[in-house]
XYZ file of C-alpha atoms in Angstrom:
68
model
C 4.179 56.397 58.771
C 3.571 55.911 62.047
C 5.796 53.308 64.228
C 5.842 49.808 63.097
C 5.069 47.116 65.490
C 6.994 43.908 65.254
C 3.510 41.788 65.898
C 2.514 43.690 62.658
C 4.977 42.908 60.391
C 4.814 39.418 61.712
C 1.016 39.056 61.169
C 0.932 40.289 57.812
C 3.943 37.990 56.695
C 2.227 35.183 58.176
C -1.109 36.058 56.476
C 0.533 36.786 52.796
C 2.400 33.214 52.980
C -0.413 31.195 54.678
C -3.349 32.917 52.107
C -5.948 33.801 54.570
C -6.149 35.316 58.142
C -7.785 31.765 59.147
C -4.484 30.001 58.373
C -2.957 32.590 59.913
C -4.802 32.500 62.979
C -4.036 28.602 63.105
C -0.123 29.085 62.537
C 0.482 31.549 65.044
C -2.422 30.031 67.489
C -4.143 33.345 68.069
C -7.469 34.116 67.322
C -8.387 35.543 63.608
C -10.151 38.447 65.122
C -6.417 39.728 66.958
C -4.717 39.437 63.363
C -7.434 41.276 61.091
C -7.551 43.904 64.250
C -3.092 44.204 64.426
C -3.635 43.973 59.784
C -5.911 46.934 60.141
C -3.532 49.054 62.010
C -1.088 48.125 60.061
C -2.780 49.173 57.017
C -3.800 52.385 58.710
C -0.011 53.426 59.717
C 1.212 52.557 55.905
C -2.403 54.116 54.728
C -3.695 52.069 52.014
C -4.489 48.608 51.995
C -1.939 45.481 51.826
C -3.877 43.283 50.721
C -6.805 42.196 48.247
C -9.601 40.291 48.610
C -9.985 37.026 46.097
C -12.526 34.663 46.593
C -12.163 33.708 50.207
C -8.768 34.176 50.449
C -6.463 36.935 50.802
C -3.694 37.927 48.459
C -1.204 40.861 48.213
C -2.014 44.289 46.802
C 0.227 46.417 45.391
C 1.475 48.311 48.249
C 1.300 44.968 50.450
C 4.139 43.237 48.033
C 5.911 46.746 48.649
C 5.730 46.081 52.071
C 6.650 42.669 51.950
């Protein structure tokens, strides 16, 4: 794993409460587009995905409630 940013961990806490990177965006008043760029970097230093997918919102894989 490569180092952990604190902006990552805080964006993908933020997004697993809130349900969807939207929400997210709106709590942490940044755009949606820096939080599902800082989530996929994330994902890529863990290497598998943290979350899933559901309807249009967003909820925790198995690794991602590791992680969390």
């Amino acid at each position: 794993m490569r180092h952990l940013n604190y902006n990552h961990l805080l964006y993908f806490h933020t997004v697993a409460r809130e349900g969807s990177i939207a929400r997210a965006s709106e709590a942490l008043h940044i755009t949606p587009q820096t939080i599902s760029g800082q989530l996929k970097l994330l994902e890529e230093s863990v290497g598998a995905p943290l979350f899933d997918r559901v309807g249009r919102g967003l909820v925790l894989s198995e690794t991602g409630r590791a992680v969390n």
